[in-house]
Tab-separated table of C-alpha atoms in Angstrom:
chain	number	residue	atom	x	y	z
A	25	MET	CA	52.158	-56.645	-90.023
A	26	GLN	CA	55.013	-59.700	-90.082
A	27	ILE	CA	58.270	-60.279	-88.809
A	28	ILE	CA	59.885	-62.162	-91.169
A	29	GLN	CA	63.949	-63.440	-91.270
A	30	VAL	CA	66.355	-62.495	-93.933
A	31	LYS	CA	66.929	-65.909	-95.511
A	32	THR	CA	67.150	-64.778	-99.000
A	33	LYS	CA	69.186	-62.271	-100.922
A	34	ARG	CA	66.295	-60.489	-101.779
A	35	GLN	CA	65.593	-60.153	-98.428
A	36	LEU	CA	69.210	-59.080	-97.409
A	37	ARG	CA	68.884	-56.078	-99.968
A	38	GLU	CA	65.658	-54.679	-98.705
A	39	PHE	CA	67.538	-55.159	-95.205
A	40	ILE	CA	70.901	-53.055	-96.402
A	41	TYR	CA	68.760	-50.809	-98.500
A	42	LEU	CA	66.000	-50.005	-96.027
A	43	PRO	CA	67.650	-46.562	-94.676
A	44	ALA	CA	68.136	-44.863	-97.030
A	45	ARG	CA	64.289	-44.869	-97.426
A	46	ILE	CA	63.228	-44.745	-94.173
A	47	HIS	CA	66.289	-41.219	-94.244
A	48	SER	CA	65.493	-39.442	-97.413
A	49	GLY	CA	65.856	-36.056	-97.134
A	50	HIS	CA	66.951	-36.433	-94.062
A	51	ALA	CA	70.460	-33.684	-94.103
A	52	ASN	CA	72.603	-34.993	-91.595
A	53	TRP	CA	72.165	-39.160	-92.793
A	54	VAL	CA	75.014	-40.262	-94.172
A	55	PRO	CA	74.937	-43.930	-96.117
A	56	PRO	CA	76.869	-46.644	-95.717
A	57	ILE	CA	79.616	-47.345	-97.884
A	58	TYR	CA	77.460	-50.594	-99.523
A	59	SER	CA	79.999	-52.428	-100.790
A	60	ASP	CA	81.562	-52.568	-97.049
A	61	GLU	CA	78.198	-53.135	-96.063
A	62	TRP	CA	77.778	-56.767	-98.174
A	63	ASP	CA	80.665	-57.525	-96.779
A	64	PHE	CA	80.180	-57.315	-92.991
A	65	TYR	CA	76.700	-59.625	-94.148
A	66	ASN	CA	78.590	-62.233	-95.859
A	67	PRO	CA	80.206	-64.779	-93.135
A	68	LYS	CA	83.301	-65.700	-95.973
A	69	LYS	CA	83.880	-61.975	-95.744
A	70	ASN	CA	83.248	-61.112	-91.871
A	71	ARG	CA	85.621	-62.885	-89.420
A	72	ALA	CA	82.841	-61.769	-86.179
A	73	MET	CA	80.310	-64.433	-87.962
A	74	SER	CA	82.334	-67.193	-87.530
A	75	TYR	CA	82.058	-66.578	-83.870
A	76	SER	CA	79.308	-65.107	-83.217
A	77	ASP	CA	75.767	-66.480	-83.690
A	78	THR	CA	73.678	-63.691	-85.938
A	79	ILE	CA	69.950	-63.254	-86.497
A	80	LEU	CA	68.350	-60.438	-89.342
A	81	PHE	CA	64.613	-59.980	-89.270
A	82	LEU	CA	62.861	-57.519	-91.742
A	83	ALA	CA	59.371	-55.871	-90.439
A	84	LYS	CA	56.780	-55.788	-93.243
A	85	MET	CA	53.410	-54.271	-93.185
A	86	ASP	CA	51.108	-54.546	-96.617
A	87	GLY	CA	54.076	-56.345	-98.583
A	88	LYS	CA	56.346	-53.192	-97.723
A	89	THR	CA	59.245	-53.350	-95.656
A	90	VAL	CA	58.600	-50.984	-93.136
A	91	GLY	CA	61.548	-51.838	-90.374
A	92	ARG	CA	65.138	-54.048	-90.120
A	93	ILE	CA	66.923	-55.363	-86.748
A	94	MET	CA	69.970	-57.687	-86.240
A	95	GLY	CA	70.368	-59.730	-83.223
A	96	ILE	CA	74.311	-60.598	-82.158
A	97	ILE	CA	75.442	-62.912	-79.968
A	98	ASN	CA	79.919	-62.965	-79.625
A	99	ASN	CA	80.222	-65.464	-78.080
A	100	ARG	CA	83.971	-64.657	-77.825
A	101	TYR	CA	83.535	-61.847	-75.946
A	102	ASN	CA	80.777	-63.587	-73.040
A	103	GLU	CA	83.811	-65.791	-72.528
A	104	ILE	CA	85.893	-63.904	-71.817
A	105	HIS	CA	84.108	-61.581	-69.621
A	106	ASN	CA	81.476	-64.236	-68.689
A	107	GLU	CA	78.641	-62.992	-69.689
A	108	LYS	CA	75.246	-64.198	-71.068
A	109	THR	CA	75.008	-60.967	-73.392
A	110	ALA	CA	73.303	-60.487	-76.476
A	111	ARG	CA	73.563	-57.633	-78.773
A	112	PHE	CA	70.944	-55.937	-80.876
A	113	PHE	CA	72.076	-53.728	-84.158
A	114	ASN	CA	70.774	-51.378	-87.517
A	115	LEU	CA	67.597	-50.891	-85.751
A	116	GLU	CA	65.178	-49.114	-88.173
A	117	THR	CA	62.063	-48.412	-88.772
A	118	TYR	CA	59.530	-45.304	-89.903
A	119	GLN	CA	58.097	-43.648	-87.106
A	120	ASP	CA	55.619	-46.335	-86.330
A	121	LEU	CA	55.939	-47.964	-81.864
A	122	ASP	CA	54.219	-50.653	-82.726
A	123	VAL	CA	56.947	-51.555	-85.648
A	124	ALA	CA	60.271	-51.308	-83.055
A	125	LYS	CA	58.599	-53.077	-80.478
A	126	ALA	CA	57.652	-56.208	-82.424
A	127	LEU	CA	61.371	-55.740	-84.382
A	128	LEU	CA	62.911	-56.027	-80.467
A	129	ARG	CA	60.611	-58.475	-79.012
A	130	LYS	CA	61.658	-60.938	-81.516
A	131	VAL	CA	65.185	-60.385	-81.152
A	132	GLU	CA	64.220	-61.142	-77.528
A	133	GLU	CA	62.483	-64.430	-78.046
A	134	TRP	CA	65.453	-65.188	-80.169
A	135	ALA	CA	68.029	-64.190	-77.360
A	136	TYR	CA	66.458	-65.488	-74.493
A	137	SER	CA	66.309	-69.353	-76.771
A	138	LYS	CA	69.811	-69.260	-76.402
A	139	GLY	CA	70.305	-69.086	-72.854
A	140	MET	CA	70.864	-65.221	-72.485
A	141	GLU	CA	70.246	-63.218	-69.583
A	142	ARG	CA	70.672	-59.722	-71.044
A	143	LEU	CA	69.852	-57.450	-74.095
A	144	ILE	CA	72.111	-54.381	-75.290
A	145	GLY	CA	72.314	-52.040	-78.363
A	146	PRO	CA	72.703	-50.752	-80.468
A	147	MET	CA	76.129	-52.577	-80.751
A	148	GLY	CA	77.601	-54.565	-82.882
A	149	PHE	CA	80.035	-57.661	-82.964
A	150	SER	CA	82.714	-54.666	-81.102
A	151	ASP	CA	83.382	-51.620	-80.295
A	152	LYS	CA	84.564	-50.606	-83.945
A	153	ASP	CA	81.179	-50.532	-85.475
A	154	PRO	CA	78.755	-47.930	-84.307
A	155	GLN	CA	77.377	-47.955	-81.281
A	156	GLY	CA	74.426	-46.281	-79.315
A	157	LEU	CA	71.989	-44.532	-80.375
A	158	LEU	CA	72.142	-40.980	-81.109
A	159	ILE	CA	70.713	-39.181	-78.027
A	160	GLU	CA	72.195	-34.976	-78.497
A	161	GLY	CA	72.858	-32.899	-81.101
A	162	PHE	CA	70.659	-33.879	-83.640
A	163	ASP	CA	71.743	-30.686	-85.340
A	164	GLN	CA	75.458	-31.775	-85.709
A	165	PRO	CA	77.096	-34.133	-88.830
A	166	ILE	CA	77.441	-37.272	-89.010
A	167	VAL	CA	80.721	-38.393	-89.409
A	168	LEU	CA	82.134	-42.104	-90.311
A	169	ALA	CA	81.838	-45.940	-88.424
A	170	SER	CA	78.919	-43.367	-85.972
A	171	ASN	CA	75.137	-43.897	-86.105
A	172	CYS	CA	72.205	-41.514	-86.976
A	173	ASN	CA	68.575	-41.679	-86.091
A	174	TYR	CA	65.589	-40.091	-85.693
A	175	PRO	CA	64.877	-38.725	-82.154
A	176	TYR	CA	61.936	-41.088	-82.256
A	177	LEU	CA	63.950	-44.052	-81.615
A	178	VAL	CA	65.182	-43.551	-78.991
A	179	ASP	CA	61.420	-43.124	-77.720
A	180	PHE	CA	60.507	-46.005	-79.284
A	181	VAL	CA	63.310	-47.947	-77.270
A	182	THR	CA	62.515	-46.979	-73.913
A	183	GLN	CA	59.035	-47.682	-74.522
A	184	SER	CA	59.719	-51.302	-74.811
A	185	GLY	CA	61.090	-51.881	-71.798
A	186	PHE	CA	64.672	-50.089	-72.270
A	187	ASP	CA	66.418	-48.404	-69.865
A	188	LYS	CA	70.175	-46.400	-69.639
A	189	ASP	CA	73.323	-49.204	-69.890
A	190	ILE	CA	76.327	-46.898	-70.788
A	191	ASP	CA	76.790	-42.984	-72.478
A	192	LEU	CA	79.105	-41.978	-75.064
A	193	VAL	CA	80.328	-38.353	-76.063
A	194	VAL	CA	81.970	-37.228	-78.942
A	195	TYR	CA	83.863	-33.831	-78.455
A	196	LYS	CA	84.580	-30.785	-80.708
A	197	VAL	CA	87.751	-29.522	-80.370
A	198	PRO	CA	88.719	-26.050	-81.702
A	199	ILE	CA	92.152	-26.320	-83.743
A	200	PRO	CA	93.521	-22.792	-83.203
A	201	ASP	CA	96.253	-20.863	-84.963
A	202	GLU	CA	98.947	-21.575	-82.222
A	203	LEU	CA	98.701	-23.964	-79.237
A	204	PRO	CA	98.614	-21.977	-75.410
A	205	ASP	CA	101.458	-21.198	-74.098
A	206	PHE	CA	100.547	-23.224	-70.846
A	207	TYR	CA	100.077	-26.598	-73.449
A	208	ILE	CA	103.516	-25.881	-74.921
A	209	ARG	CA	104.689	-25.795	-71.049
A	210	ILE	CA	103.394	-29.195	-70.562
A	211	LEU	CA	104.812	-30.672	-74.493
A	212	GLU	CA	107.919	-29.533	-73.517
A	213	ARG	CA	108.285	-31.605	-69.775
A	214	VAL	CA	106.608	-34.147	-72.287
A	215	LYS	CA	109.282	-34.205	-74.209
A	216	LEU	CA	112.268	-33.834	-71.966
A	217	ARG	CA	111.207	-37.115	-69.964
A	218	ALA	CA	110.175	-38.857	-73.325
A	219	SER	CA	113.323	-38.419	-74.540
A	220	SER	CA	114.458	-42.274	-75.436
A	221	PHE	CA	111.425	-42.279	-77.947
A	222	ARG	CA	110.095	-40.961	-81.288
A	223	MET	CA	107.284	-39.905	-82.887
A	224	LEU	CA	107.176	-41.204	-86.930
A	225	ASN	CA	105.399	-39.027	-89.051
A	226	PHE	CA	104.166	-40.166	-92.560
A	227	SER	CA	103.713	-38.645	-96.175
A	228	LYS	CA	102.812	-42.102	-97.626
A	229	ARG	CA	100.415	-44.869	-97.408
A	230	SER	CA	103.130	-47.705	-97.992
A	231	GLU	CA	105.138	-46.445	-95.167
A	232	LEU	CA	102.388	-47.939	-92.484
A	233	LYS	CA	101.706	-51.270	-93.752
A	234	PRO	CA	104.416	-52.768	-91.434
A	235	PHE	CA	102.291	-51.035	-88.053
A	236	ILE	CA	99.408	-52.060	-88.810
A	237	LYS	CA	99.681	-55.264	-87.587
A	238	PRO	CA	102.009	-53.718	-84.548
A	239	VAL	CA	99.751	-50.987	-83.970
A	240	LEU	CA	96.408	-53.048	-83.969
A	241	THR	CA	98.195	-55.376	-81.649
A	242	LEU	CA	98.707	-52.759	-79.035
A	243	VAL	CA	94.749	-52.087	-79.547
A	244	ASN	CA	94.690	-55.866	-78.513
A	245	GLU	CA	96.722	-55.501	-75.308
A	246	THR	CA	95.192	-51.795	-74.399
A	247	PHE	CA	91.637	-52.194	-75.146
A	248	VAL	CA	91.347	-55.575	-72.886
A	249	ASP	CA	88.766	-53.438	-70.632
A	250	ILE	CA	87.074	-51.156	-73.283
A	251	TYR	CA	83.521	-51.588	-72.871
A	252	GLY	CA	82.294	-53.931	-75.639
A	253	PHE	CA	85.511	-54.420	-77.103
A	254	ASN	CA	86.447	-57.498	-78.363
A	255	PRO	CA	90.256	-58.644	-79.012
A	256	MET	CA	91.577	-59.135	-82.962
A	257	ASP	CA	92.882	-62.035	-84.381
A	258	PRO	CA	94.667	-61.561	-87.361
A	259	ASP	CA	91.957	-61.916	-89.752
A	260	GLU	CA	90.376	-59.346	-88.309
A	261	MET	CA	93.320	-56.747	-88.380
A	262	GLU	CA	93.869	-57.214	-91.883
A	263	GLU	CA	89.998	-56.655	-92.150
A	264	LEU	CA	89.869	-53.652	-90.031
A	265	ALA	CA	93.243	-52.448	-91.951
A	266	ALA	CA	91.686	-53.363	-95.470
A	267	LYS	CA	87.999	-51.243	-94.610
A	268	TYR	CA	89.555	-48.044	-93.873
A	269	LEU	CA	93.144	-47.776	-95.410
A	270	THR	CA	91.761	-46.086	-98.956
A	271	PHE	CA	90.678	-43.088	-96.511
A	272	ILE	CA	93.193	-42.548	-94.990
A	273	ASP	CA	95.920	-39.476	-95.014
A	274	PRO	CA	99.054	-40.464	-94.028
A	275	ARG	CA	99.402	-37.518	-91.917
A	276	PHE	CA	97.218	-38.190	-89.799
A	277	ILE	CA	98.431	-40.768	-87.719
A	278	LYS	CA	100.782	-40.871	-85.264
A	279	ILE	CA	103.101	-43.342	-84.224
A	280	ILE	CA	105.017	-43.009	-80.853
A	281	VAL	CA	108.316	-45.935	-80.763
A	282	ASN	CA	110.669	-47.035	-78.953
A	283	SER	CA	113.697	-47.714	-79.449
A	284	ASP	CA	113.534	-51.276	-81.060
A	285	ASN	CA	110.622	-49.475	-83.029
A	286	LYS	CA	107.611	-51.192	-80.712
A	287	PRO	CA	104.492	-48.979	-81.522
A	288	LEU	CA	103.229	-47.666	-77.467
A	289	ALA	CA	101.125	-45.618	-78.234
A	290	PHE	CA	99.336	-43.707	-81.713
A	291	ILE	CA	96.164	-42.053	-82.458
A	292	LEU	CA	94.747	-42.474	-86.308
A	293	GLY	CA	92.699	-39.554	-87.451
A	294	VAL	CA	90.807	-39.111	-90.799
A	295	PRO	CA	89.639	-35.893	-92.472
A	296	ASP	CA	85.648	-35.783	-92.698
A	297	ILE	CA	84.890	-38.040	-96.072
A	298	CYS	CA	80.872	-37.707	-95.140
A	299	PRO	CA	79.774	-35.463	-97.376
A	300	GLY	CA	81.468	-37.308	-100.283
A	301	ILE	CA	79.671	-40.498	-98.961
A	302	GLN	CA	76.592	-38.541	-99.486
A	303	LYS	CA	76.923	-37.632	-102.919
A	304	SER	CA	78.186	-40.668	-103.482
A	305	LYS	CA	75.167	-42.116	-102.517
A	306	GLY	CA	77.288	-44.594	-100.230
A	307	HIS	CA	78.775	-46.488	-104.057
A	308	LEU	CA	82.325	-45.837	-105.388
A	309	PHE	CA	81.899	-46.552	-108.080
A	310	PRO	CA	81.384	-45.684	-111.141
A	311	PHE	CA	82.529	-41.817	-110.039
A	312	GLY	CA	81.708	-41.983	-106.137
A	313	PHE	CA	84.946	-42.346	-105.205
A	314	ILE	CA	85.606	-38.941	-106.700
A	315	HIS	CA	82.865	-37.270	-105.049
A	316	ILE	CA	84.988	-39.152	-102.023
A	317	LEU	CA	88.785	-38.280	-103.163
A	318	LYS	CA	87.687	-34.331	-103.060
A	319	ALA	CA	85.764	-34.293	-99.353
A	320	MET	CA	88.830	-36.351	-98.292
A	321	LYS	CA	90.982	-32.732	-100.094
A	322	SER	CA	88.780	-30.258	-98.783
A	323	ALA	CA	87.507	-31.441	-95.536
A	324	LYS	CA	87.712	-28.749	-92.352
A	325	MET	CA	87.025	-31.312	-89.577
A	326	LEU	CA	89.063	-34.360	-88.447
A	327	SER	CA	87.505	-37.495	-87.055
A	328	LEU	CA	89.807	-39.215	-84.166
A	329	LEU	CA	88.329	-42.694	-85.487
A	330	LEU	CA	91.556	-44.742	-83.400
A	331	GLY	CA	93.789	-44.732	-80.990
A	332	ALA	CA	96.099	-46.140	-77.387
A	333	ILE	CA	98.355	-46.379	-75.068
A	334	HIS	CA	100.335	-49.243	-73.822
A	335	PRO	CA	99.203	-49.050	-69.983
A	336	GLN	CA	102.874	-48.734	-68.703
A	337	TYR	CA	103.343	-45.715	-70.232
A	338	ARG	CA	99.955	-43.385	-70.027
A	339	ASN	CA	101.905	-41.071	-67.020
A	340	LEU	CA	104.609	-40.044	-69.586
A	341	GLY	CA	102.179	-37.746	-70.991
A	342	PHE	CA	102.113	-39.263	-74.468
A	343	ASP	CA	98.173	-38.252	-75.073
A	344	THR	CA	99.287	-34.688	-74.922
A	345	TRP	CA	102.441	-35.012	-77.631
A	346	MET	CA	100.268	-36.752	-80.178
A	347	GLY	CA	97.355	-34.070	-79.117
A	348	ALA	CA	99.685	-31.491	-79.940
A	349	GLU	CA	101.006	-33.164	-83.258
A	350	MET	CA	97.821	-33.678	-83.712
A	351	LEU	CA	96.562	-30.613	-83.847
A	352	ASN	CA	99.202	-29.016	-85.163
A	353	GLU	CA	99.239	-31.639	-88.387
A	354	ALA	CA	95.237	-30.662	-88.814
A	355	ARG	CA	95.635	-26.908	-88.836
A	356	LYS	CA	98.605	-27.362	-91.412
A	357	ALA	CA	96.067	-28.547	-93.525
A	358	GLY	CA	93.381	-25.503	-93.330
A	359	MET	CA	91.316	-27.717	-90.895
A	360	THR	CA	89.155	-25.542	-88.008
A	361	THR	CA	88.065	-28.087	-86.161
A	362	ILE	CA	88.646	-32.033	-84.479
A	363	ASP	CA	85.909	-34.373	-83.855
A	364	SER	CA	87.331	-36.589	-81.066
A	365	HIS	CA	84.956	-39.812	-82.124
A	366	LEU	CA	82.711	-41.470	-79.195
A	367	GLU	CA	84.313	-41.405	-75.765
A	368	LEU	CA	82.553	-43.292	-72.692
A	369	GLU	CA	81.504	-41.045	-70.441
A	370	THR	CA	83.909	-42.656	-67.426
A	371	ASN	CA	87.008	-42.740	-69.505
A	372	LYS	CA	88.287	-39.158	-67.015
A	373	LYS	CA	91.010	-39.068	-68.549
A	374	MET	CA	90.564	-38.850	-71.758
A	375	ARG	CA	88.102	-36.583	-71.765
A	376	ALA	CA	90.405	-34.439	-69.244
A	377	GLU	CA	92.889	-34.058	-72.352
A	378	MET	CA	89.853	-33.153	-74.849
A	379	GLU	CA	88.604	-30.749	-72.442
A	380	LYS	CA	92.414	-29.130	-72.032
A	381	MET	CA	92.688	-28.875	-75.923
A	382	GLY	CA	89.471	-26.777	-75.583
A	383	GLY	CA	86.774	-29.471	-76.582
A	384	VAL	CA	82.975	-29.131	-75.856
A	385	VAL	CA	80.356	-32.163	-75.781
A	386	TYR	CA	78.430	-31.915	-78.461
A	387	LYS	CA	77.284	-35.239	-79.459
A	388	ARG	CA	76.173	-37.864	-76.866
A	389	TYR	CA	74.755	-41.544	-77.698
A	390	ARG	CA	73.352	-44.161	-75.386
A	391	ILE	CA	73.593	-47.499	-75.472
A	392	PHE	CA	70.513	-49.460	-74.145
A	393	GLN	CA	70.077	-52.376	-72.044
A	394	LYS	CA	67.441	-54.138	-71.259
A	395	LYS	CA	67.085	-58.154	-68.799
A	396	LEU	CA	65.754	-61.232	-70.443
A	397	VAL	CA	62.666	-62.342	-67.711
């Protein structure tokens, strides 16, 4: 077995397309959108690479590529949080413990040589990248911006000396025919207290554009203490917006503003387009985008991709207000369930809101850690 560093475009192509071979026949696996994937590894397209150290490795056996891994040191994050932490990301192998151990060891050695004291993962440049290994809910469908892995990969990481750093849970929320009476009563009290604020609804993507940077600025202000969060600069805001704007249905973004039209809270949901991405095999052209558009229109599940409430307004019940609006919008669209996306297990307030809406945990992800010695 050889572990080689990715240095050529041909090797990068092997790195990007290896998971499709590993997960061949895996019903729940969803390929990335490959145009986005190429941009992710391009320093000219991915702003986060300008302030991070990165390295890519491939595992080769008898001339065949059998595994991959990425190492990341987010220097900006480490400076803000006074840490010396590296991250492993995009770990993929066939069912071979030796390959996984060798790849992880290679990233450990690289991180240690850079003065790092701890290695965590799977974790990308920030919490906007897929994070954690799936440890519960292997029979459930994967949604956008989420990892999919075989159970054996969890065992390989733990057998390589890693233990739990933190878990993230995903709730499945049923969409009722009508809002429960208790929810309506809470909503009435919230609207009474928040009479000086407005809920914005949208019908066209063009209507969203003036709010993109204000909303992502609100994310920066709100997520300061969130695990793994990396503040976005204006270029990164543009990158994130460009990545997801095509798949955003304007009906499923709700923004609460004050009298000056400044966003104080928002929630963003995305129809489950993963069946369309599976049919397209990750390629938008020539016809892949048609499968994705069809999936958007026929989706029965809504994934809550992002949301935030300004710290000064967290006790006004904005979460309940936005939750009720989203439930109503999803019901009108003929959807039956909402996927909460990843919530930190320690986020008790958001978890309580999901459970108030009838949600139950149906998937769990784990981020692992190991001290570097």
